[in-house]
PDB file of C-alpha atoms in Angstrom:
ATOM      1  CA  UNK A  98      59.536  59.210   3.776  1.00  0.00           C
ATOM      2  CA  UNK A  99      56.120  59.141   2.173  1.00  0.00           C
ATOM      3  CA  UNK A 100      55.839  58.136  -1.373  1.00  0.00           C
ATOM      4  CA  UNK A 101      58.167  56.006  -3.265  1.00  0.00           C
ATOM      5  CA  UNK A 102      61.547  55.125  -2.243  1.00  0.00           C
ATOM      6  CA  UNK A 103      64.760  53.607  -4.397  1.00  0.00           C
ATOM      7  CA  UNK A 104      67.566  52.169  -2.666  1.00  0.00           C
ATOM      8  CA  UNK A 105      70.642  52.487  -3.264  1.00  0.00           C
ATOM      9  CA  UNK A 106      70.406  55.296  -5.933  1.00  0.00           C
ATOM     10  CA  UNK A 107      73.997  54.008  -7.233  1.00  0.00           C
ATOM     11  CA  UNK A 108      75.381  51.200  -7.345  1.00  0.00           C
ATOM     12  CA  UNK A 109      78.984  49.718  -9.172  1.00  0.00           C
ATOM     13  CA  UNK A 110      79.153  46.077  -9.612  1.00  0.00           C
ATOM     14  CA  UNK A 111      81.025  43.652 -11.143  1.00  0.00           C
ATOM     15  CA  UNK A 112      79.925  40.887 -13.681  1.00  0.00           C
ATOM     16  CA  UNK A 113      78.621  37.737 -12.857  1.00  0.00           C
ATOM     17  CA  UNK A 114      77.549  39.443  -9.265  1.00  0.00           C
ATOM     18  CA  UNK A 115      74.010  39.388  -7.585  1.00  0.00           C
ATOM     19  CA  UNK A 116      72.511  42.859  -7.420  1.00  0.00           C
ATOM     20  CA  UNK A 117      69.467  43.593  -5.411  1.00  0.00           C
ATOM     21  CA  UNK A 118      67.642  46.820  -5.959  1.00  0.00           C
ATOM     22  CA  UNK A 119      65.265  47.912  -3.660  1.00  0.00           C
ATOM     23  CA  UNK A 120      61.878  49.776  -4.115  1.00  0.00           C
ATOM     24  CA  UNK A 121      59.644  50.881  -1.230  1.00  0.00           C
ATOM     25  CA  UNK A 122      56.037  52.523  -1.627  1.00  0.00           C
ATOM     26  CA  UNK A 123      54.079  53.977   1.290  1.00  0.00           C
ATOM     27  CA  UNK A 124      50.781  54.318  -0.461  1.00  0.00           C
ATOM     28  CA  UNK A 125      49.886  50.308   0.046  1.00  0.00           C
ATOM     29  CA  UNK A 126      49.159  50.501  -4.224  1.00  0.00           C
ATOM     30  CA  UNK A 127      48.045  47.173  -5.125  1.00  0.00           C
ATOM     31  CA  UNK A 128      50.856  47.226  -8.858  1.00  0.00           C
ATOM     32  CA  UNK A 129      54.200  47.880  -8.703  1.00  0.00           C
ATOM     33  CA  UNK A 130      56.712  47.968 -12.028  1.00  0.00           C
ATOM     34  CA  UNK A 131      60.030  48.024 -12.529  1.00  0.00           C
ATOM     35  CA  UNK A 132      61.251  49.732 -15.887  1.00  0.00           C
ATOM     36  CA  UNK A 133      64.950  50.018 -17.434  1.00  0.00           C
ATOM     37  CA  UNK A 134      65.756  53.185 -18.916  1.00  0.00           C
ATOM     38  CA  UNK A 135      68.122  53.371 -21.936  1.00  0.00           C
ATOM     39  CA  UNK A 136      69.048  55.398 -24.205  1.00  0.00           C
ATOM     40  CA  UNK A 137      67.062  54.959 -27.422  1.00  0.00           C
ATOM     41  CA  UNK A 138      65.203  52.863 -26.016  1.00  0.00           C
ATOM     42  CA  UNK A 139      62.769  54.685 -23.538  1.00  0.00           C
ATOM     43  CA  UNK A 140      61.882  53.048 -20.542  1.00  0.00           C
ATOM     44  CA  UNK A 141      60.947  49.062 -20.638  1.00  0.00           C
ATOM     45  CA  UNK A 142      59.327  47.258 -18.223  1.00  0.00           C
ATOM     46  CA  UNK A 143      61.125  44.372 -16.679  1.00  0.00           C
ATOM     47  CA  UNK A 144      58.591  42.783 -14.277  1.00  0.00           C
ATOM     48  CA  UNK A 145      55.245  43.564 -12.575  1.00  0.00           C
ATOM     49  CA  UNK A 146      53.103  42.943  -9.374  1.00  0.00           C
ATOM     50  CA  UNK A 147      49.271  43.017  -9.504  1.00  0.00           C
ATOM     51  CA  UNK A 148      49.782  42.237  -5.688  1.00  0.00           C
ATOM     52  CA  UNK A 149      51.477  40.949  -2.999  1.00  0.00           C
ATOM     53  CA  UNK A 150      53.193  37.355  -3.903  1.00  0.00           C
ATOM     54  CA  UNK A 151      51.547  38.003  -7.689  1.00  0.00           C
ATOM     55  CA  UNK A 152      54.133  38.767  -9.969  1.00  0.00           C
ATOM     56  CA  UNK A 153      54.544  38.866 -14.288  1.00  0.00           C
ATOM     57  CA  UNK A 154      57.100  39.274 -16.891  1.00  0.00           C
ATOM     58  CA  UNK A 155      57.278  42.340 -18.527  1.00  0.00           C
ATOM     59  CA  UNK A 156      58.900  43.157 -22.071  1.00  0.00           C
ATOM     60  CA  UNK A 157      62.663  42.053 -20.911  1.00  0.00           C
ATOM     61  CA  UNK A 158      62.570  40.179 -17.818  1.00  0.00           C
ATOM     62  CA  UNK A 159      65.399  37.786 -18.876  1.00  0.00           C
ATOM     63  CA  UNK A 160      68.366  37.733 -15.749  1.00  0.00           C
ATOM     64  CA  UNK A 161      66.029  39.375 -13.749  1.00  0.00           C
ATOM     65  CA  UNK A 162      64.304  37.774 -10.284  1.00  0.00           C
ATOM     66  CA  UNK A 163      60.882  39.699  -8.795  1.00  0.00           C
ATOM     67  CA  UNK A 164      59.634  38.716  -5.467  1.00  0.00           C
ATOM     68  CA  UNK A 165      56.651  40.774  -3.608  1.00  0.00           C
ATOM     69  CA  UNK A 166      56.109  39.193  -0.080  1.00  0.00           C
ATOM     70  CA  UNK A 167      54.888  42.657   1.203  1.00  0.00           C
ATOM     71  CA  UNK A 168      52.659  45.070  -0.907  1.00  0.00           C
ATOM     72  CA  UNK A 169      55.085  48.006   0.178  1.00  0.00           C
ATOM     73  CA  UNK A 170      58.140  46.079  -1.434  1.00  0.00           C
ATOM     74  CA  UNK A 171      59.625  44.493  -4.685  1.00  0.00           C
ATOM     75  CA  UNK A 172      62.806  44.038  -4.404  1.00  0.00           C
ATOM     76  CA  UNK A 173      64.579  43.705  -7.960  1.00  0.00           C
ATOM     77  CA  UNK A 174      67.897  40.933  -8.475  1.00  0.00           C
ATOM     78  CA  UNK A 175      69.947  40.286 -10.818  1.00  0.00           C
ATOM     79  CA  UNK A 176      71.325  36.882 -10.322  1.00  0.00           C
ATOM     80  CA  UNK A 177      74.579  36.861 -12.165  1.00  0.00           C
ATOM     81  CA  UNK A 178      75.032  40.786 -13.789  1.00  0.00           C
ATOM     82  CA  UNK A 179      76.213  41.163 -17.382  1.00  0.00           C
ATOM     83  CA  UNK A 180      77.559  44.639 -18.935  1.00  0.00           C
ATOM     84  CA  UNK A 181      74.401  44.771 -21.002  1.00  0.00           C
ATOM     85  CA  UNK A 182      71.996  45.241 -17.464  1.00  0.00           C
ATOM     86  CA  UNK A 183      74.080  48.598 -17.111  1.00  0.00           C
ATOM     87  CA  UNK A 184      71.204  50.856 -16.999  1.00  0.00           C
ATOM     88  CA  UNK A 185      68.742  52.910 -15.123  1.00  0.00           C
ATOM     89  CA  UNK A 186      66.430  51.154 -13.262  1.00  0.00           C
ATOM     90  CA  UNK A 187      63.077  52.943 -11.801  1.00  0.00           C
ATOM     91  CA  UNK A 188      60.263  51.737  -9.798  1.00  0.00           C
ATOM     92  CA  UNK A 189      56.961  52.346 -10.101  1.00  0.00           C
ATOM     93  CA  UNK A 190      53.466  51.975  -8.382  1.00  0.00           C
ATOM     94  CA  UNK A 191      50.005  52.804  -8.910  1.00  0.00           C
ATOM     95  CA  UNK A 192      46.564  51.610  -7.804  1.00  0.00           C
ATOM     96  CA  UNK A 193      44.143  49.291  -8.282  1.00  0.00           C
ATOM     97  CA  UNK A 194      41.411  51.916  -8.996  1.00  0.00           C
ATOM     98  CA  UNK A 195      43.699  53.839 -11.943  1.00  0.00           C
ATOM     99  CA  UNK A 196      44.148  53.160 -15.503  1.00  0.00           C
ATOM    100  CA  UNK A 197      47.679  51.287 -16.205  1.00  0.00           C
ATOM    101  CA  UNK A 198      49.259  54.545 -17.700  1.00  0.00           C
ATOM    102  CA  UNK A 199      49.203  56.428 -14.240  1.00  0.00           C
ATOM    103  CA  UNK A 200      52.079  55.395 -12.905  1.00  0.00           C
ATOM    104  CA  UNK A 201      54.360  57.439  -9.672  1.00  0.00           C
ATOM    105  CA  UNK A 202      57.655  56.585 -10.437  1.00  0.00           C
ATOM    106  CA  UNK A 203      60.603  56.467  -7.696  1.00  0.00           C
ATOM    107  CA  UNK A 204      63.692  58.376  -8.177  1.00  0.00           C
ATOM    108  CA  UNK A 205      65.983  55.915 -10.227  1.00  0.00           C
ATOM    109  CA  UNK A 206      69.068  53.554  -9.145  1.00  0.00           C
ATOM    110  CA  UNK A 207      71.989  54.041 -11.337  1.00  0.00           C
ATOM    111  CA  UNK A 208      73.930  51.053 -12.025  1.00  0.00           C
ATOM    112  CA  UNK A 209      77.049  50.062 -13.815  1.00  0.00           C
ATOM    113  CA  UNK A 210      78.498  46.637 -14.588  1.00  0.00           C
ATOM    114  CA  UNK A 211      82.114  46.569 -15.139  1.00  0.00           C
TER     115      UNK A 211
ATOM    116  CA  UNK B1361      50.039  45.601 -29.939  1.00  0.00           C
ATOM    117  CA  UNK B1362      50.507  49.284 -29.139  1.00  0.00           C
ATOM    118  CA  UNK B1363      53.816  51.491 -30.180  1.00  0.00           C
ATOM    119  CA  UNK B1364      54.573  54.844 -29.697  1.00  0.00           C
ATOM    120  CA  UNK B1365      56.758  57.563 -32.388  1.00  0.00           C
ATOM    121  CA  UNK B1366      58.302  60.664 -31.099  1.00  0.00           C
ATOM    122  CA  UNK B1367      59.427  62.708 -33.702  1.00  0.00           C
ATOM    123  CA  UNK B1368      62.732  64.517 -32.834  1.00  0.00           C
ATOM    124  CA  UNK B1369      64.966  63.257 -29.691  1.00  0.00           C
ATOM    125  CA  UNK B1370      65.854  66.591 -29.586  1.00  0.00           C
ATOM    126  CA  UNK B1371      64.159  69.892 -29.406  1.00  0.00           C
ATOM    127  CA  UNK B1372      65.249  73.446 -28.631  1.00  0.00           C
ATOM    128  CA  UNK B1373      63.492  76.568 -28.428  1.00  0.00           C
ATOM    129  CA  UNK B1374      63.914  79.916 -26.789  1.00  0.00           C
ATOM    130  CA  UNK B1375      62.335  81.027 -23.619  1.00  0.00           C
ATOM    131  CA  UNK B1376      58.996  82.180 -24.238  1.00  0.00           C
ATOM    132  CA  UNK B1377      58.312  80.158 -27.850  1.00  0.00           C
ATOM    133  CA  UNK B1378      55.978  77.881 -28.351  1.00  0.00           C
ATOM    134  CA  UNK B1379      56.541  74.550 -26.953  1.00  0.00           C
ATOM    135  CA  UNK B1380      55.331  71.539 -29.940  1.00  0.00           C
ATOM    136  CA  UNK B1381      56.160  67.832 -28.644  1.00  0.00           C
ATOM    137  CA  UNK B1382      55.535  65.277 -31.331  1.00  0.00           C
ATOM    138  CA  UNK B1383      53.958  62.082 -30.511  1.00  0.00           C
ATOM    139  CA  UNK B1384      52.349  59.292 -32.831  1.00  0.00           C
ATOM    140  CA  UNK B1385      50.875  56.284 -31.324  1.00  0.00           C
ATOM    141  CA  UNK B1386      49.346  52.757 -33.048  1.00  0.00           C
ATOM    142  CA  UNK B1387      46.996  50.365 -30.880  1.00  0.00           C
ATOM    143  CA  UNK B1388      44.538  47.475 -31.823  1.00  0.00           C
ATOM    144  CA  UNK B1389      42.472  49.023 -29.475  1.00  0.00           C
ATOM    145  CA  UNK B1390      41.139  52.818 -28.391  1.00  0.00           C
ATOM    146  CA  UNK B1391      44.127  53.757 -26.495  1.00  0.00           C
ATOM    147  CA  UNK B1392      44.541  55.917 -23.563  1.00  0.00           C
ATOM    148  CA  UNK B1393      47.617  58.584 -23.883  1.00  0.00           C
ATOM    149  CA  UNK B1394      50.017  60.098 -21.512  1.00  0.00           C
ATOM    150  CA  UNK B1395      52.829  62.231 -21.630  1.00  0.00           C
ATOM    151  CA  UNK B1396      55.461  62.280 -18.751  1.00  0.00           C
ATOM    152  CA  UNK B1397      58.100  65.074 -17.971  1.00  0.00           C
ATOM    153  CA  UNK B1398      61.835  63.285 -16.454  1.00  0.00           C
ATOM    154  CA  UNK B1399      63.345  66.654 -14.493  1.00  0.00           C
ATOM    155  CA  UNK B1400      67.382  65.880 -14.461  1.00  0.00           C
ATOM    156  CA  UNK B1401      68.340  62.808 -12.122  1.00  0.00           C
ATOM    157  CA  UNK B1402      64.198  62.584 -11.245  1.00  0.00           C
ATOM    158  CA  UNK B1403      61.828  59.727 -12.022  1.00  0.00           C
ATOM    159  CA  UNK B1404      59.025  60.415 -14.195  1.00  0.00           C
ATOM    160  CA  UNK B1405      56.088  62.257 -13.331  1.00  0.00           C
ATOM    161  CA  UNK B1406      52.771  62.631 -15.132  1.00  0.00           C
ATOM    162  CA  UNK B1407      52.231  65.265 -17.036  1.00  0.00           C
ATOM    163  CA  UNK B1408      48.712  64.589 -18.378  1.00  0.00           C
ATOM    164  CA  UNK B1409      46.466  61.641 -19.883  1.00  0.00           C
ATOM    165  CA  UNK B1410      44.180  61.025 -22.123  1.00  0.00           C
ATOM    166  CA  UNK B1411      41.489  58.644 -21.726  1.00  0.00           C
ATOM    167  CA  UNK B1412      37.540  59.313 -23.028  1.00  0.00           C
ATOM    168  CA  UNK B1413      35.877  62.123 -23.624  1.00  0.00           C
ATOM    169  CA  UNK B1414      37.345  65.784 -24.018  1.00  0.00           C
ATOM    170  CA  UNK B1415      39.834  65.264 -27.104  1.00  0.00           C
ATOM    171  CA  UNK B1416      42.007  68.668 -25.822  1.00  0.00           C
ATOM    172  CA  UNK B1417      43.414  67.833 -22.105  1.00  0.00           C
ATOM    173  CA  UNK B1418      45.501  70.559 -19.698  1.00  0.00           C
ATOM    174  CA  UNK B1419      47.879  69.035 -17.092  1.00  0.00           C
ATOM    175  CA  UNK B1420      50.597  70.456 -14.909  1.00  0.00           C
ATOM    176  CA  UNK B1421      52.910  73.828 -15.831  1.00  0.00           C
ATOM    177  CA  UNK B1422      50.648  75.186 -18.499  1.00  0.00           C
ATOM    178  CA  UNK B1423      51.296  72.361 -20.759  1.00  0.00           C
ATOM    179  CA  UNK B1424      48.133  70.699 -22.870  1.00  0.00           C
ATOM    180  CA  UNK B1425      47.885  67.724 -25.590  1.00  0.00           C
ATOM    181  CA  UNK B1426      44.930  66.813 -28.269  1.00  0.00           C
ATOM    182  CA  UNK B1427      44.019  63.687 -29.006  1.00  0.00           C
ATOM    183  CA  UNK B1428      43.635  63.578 -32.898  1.00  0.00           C
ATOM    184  CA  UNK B1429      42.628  59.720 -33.716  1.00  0.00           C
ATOM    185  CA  UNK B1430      42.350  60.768 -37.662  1.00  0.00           C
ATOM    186  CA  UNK B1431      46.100  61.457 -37.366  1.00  0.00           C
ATOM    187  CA  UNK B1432      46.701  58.965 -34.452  1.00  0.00           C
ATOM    188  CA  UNK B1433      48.691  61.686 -32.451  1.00  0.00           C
ATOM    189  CA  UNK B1434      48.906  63.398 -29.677  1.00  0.00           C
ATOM    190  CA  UNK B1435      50.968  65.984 -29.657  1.00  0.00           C
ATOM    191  CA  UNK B1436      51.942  67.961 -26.671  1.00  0.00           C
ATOM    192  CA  UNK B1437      52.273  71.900 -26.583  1.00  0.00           C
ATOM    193  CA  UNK B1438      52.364  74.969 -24.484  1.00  0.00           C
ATOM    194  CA  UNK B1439      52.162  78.662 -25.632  1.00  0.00           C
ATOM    195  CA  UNK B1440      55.203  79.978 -23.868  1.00  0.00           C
ATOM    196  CA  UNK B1441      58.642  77.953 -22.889  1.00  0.00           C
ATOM    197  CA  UNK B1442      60.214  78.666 -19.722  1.00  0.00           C
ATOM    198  CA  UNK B1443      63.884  77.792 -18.448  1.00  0.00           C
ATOM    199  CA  UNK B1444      62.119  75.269 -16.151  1.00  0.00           C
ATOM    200  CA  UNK B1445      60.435  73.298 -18.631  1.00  0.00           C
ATOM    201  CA  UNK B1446      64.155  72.184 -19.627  1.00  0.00           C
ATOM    202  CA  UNK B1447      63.378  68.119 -18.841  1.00  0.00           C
ATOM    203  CA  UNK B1448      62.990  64.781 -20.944  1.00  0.00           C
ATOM    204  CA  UNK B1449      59.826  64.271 -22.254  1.00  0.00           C
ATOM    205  CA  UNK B1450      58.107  61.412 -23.209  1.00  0.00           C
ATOM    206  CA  UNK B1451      54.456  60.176 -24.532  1.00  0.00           C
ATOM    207  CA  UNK B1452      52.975  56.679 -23.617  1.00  0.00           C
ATOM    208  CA  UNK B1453      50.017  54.424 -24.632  1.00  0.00           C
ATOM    209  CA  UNK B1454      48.246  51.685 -23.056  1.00  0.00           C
ATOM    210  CA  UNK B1455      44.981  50.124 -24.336  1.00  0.00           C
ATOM    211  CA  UNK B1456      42.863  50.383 -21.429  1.00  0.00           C
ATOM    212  CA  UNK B1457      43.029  49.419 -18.032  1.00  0.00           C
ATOM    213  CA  UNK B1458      42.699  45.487 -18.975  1.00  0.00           C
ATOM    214  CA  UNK B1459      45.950  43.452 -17.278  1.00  0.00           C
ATOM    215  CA  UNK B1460      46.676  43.167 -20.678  1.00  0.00           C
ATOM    216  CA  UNK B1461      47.136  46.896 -21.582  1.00  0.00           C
ATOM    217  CA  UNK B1462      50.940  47.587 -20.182  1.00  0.00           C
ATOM    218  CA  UNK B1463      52.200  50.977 -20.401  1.00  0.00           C
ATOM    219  CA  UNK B1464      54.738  51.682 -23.886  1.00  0.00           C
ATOM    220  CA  UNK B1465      56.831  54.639 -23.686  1.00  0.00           C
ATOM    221  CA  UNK B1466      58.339  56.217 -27.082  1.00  0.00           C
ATOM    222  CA  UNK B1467      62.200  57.152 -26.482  1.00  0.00           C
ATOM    223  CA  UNK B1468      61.809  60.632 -25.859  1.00  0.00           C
ATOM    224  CA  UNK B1469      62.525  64.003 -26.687  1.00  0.00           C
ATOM    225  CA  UNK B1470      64.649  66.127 -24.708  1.00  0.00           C
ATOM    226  CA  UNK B1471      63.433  69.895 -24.391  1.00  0.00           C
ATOM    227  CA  UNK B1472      66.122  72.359 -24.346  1.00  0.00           C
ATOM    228  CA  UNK B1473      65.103  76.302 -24.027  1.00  0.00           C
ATOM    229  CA  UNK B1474      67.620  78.914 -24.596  1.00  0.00           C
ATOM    230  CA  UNK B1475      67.526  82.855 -23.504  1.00  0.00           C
TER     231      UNK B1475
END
């Protein structure tokens, strides 16, 4: 599928679990984001990528783990999940060539910590 | 530092009303503004910026937004609702296209348009 892809789009975990969330783009944009969404709270960005295997903290990246190996990828984990990562996670890309704000966002991954 | 106010989490009008989005920003720096429409269970999608230049900017669905830096807003409007324009709303800023300048989103205001 062209564009931007979120896998899996829901996902139930327990705490202390590792969670990977997935995030495909098919555009080859050089940044990719990952933003939680919350209510009140808007959406916050987590981590960034300004490129493959280049990778910075965003405005809450604490129990979160980035990795970019490929520029079509970045992955998301959570190492050990707590109740307060329950949330809505999206990805998002853009390119090089764009200002920062113009962002194409994925579809969203759902996920609950019991 | 950059921050984003948007007045009202809530909003309802009826179909064919005018459509008034309220959206404050503060930044250090000349900011660039953007307002992005979340469609039910959808990721965001952009609805229309604001960078130089032209202070009133059109985007997508008949939607527009003016840039008013004496009242730092940048309010988004359209003349007449429709039942599809139902969606989460919310205005960003960044403060350029520096590394530096991340994206802030305000919390949003959900759009609600009755018959």
């Amino acid at each position: 599928d062209a564009g931007i892809t979120q896998s899996p789009r829901y996902k139930i975990t327990e705490t202390g679990r590792q969670v990977t969330l997935m995030c495909h783009q098919t555009w080859s944009h050089s940044y990719m984001f990952w933003y939680r969404q919350d209510l009140g709270h808007g959406l916050r960005l987590i981590y960034y990528s300004a490129a493959a295997d280049i990778t910075d903290k965003g405005e809450v990246p604490d129990g979160y783990v980035v990795s970019r190996s490929k520029t079509e990828n970045f992955p998301l984990t959570l190492e050990s999940a707590t109740r307060s990562q329950t949330s809505v996670y999206f990805c998002a890309s853009r390119t090089s060539g764009s200002t920062w704000g113009e962002q194409f966002f994925g579809p969203g991954t759902r996920l609950t910590v019991l | 530092a950059q921050s984003v106010t948007q007045l009202g989490s809530h909003v309802s009008v009826s179909e064919g009303a005018l459509v008034l989005l309220r959206c404050n920003y503060s930044s250090s720096v000349p900011p660039y503004l953007f307002w992005y429409v979340q469609y039910p269970n959808q990721g965001l999608q952009l609805l229309l910026k604001y960078t130089t230049g032209a202070t009133l900017v059109k985007g997508i669905n008949g939607f527009e937004a003016e840039f008013k830096k004496s009242e730092t807003s940048f309010h988004l409007t359209k003349p007449s609702a429709h039942m599809s324009d139902a969606a989460e709303y919310f205005c960003a800023v960044t403060g350029g296209t520096g590394t530096a300048s991340k994206l802030t989103f305000g919390t949003g205001t959900r759009l609600q348009v009755t018959l």
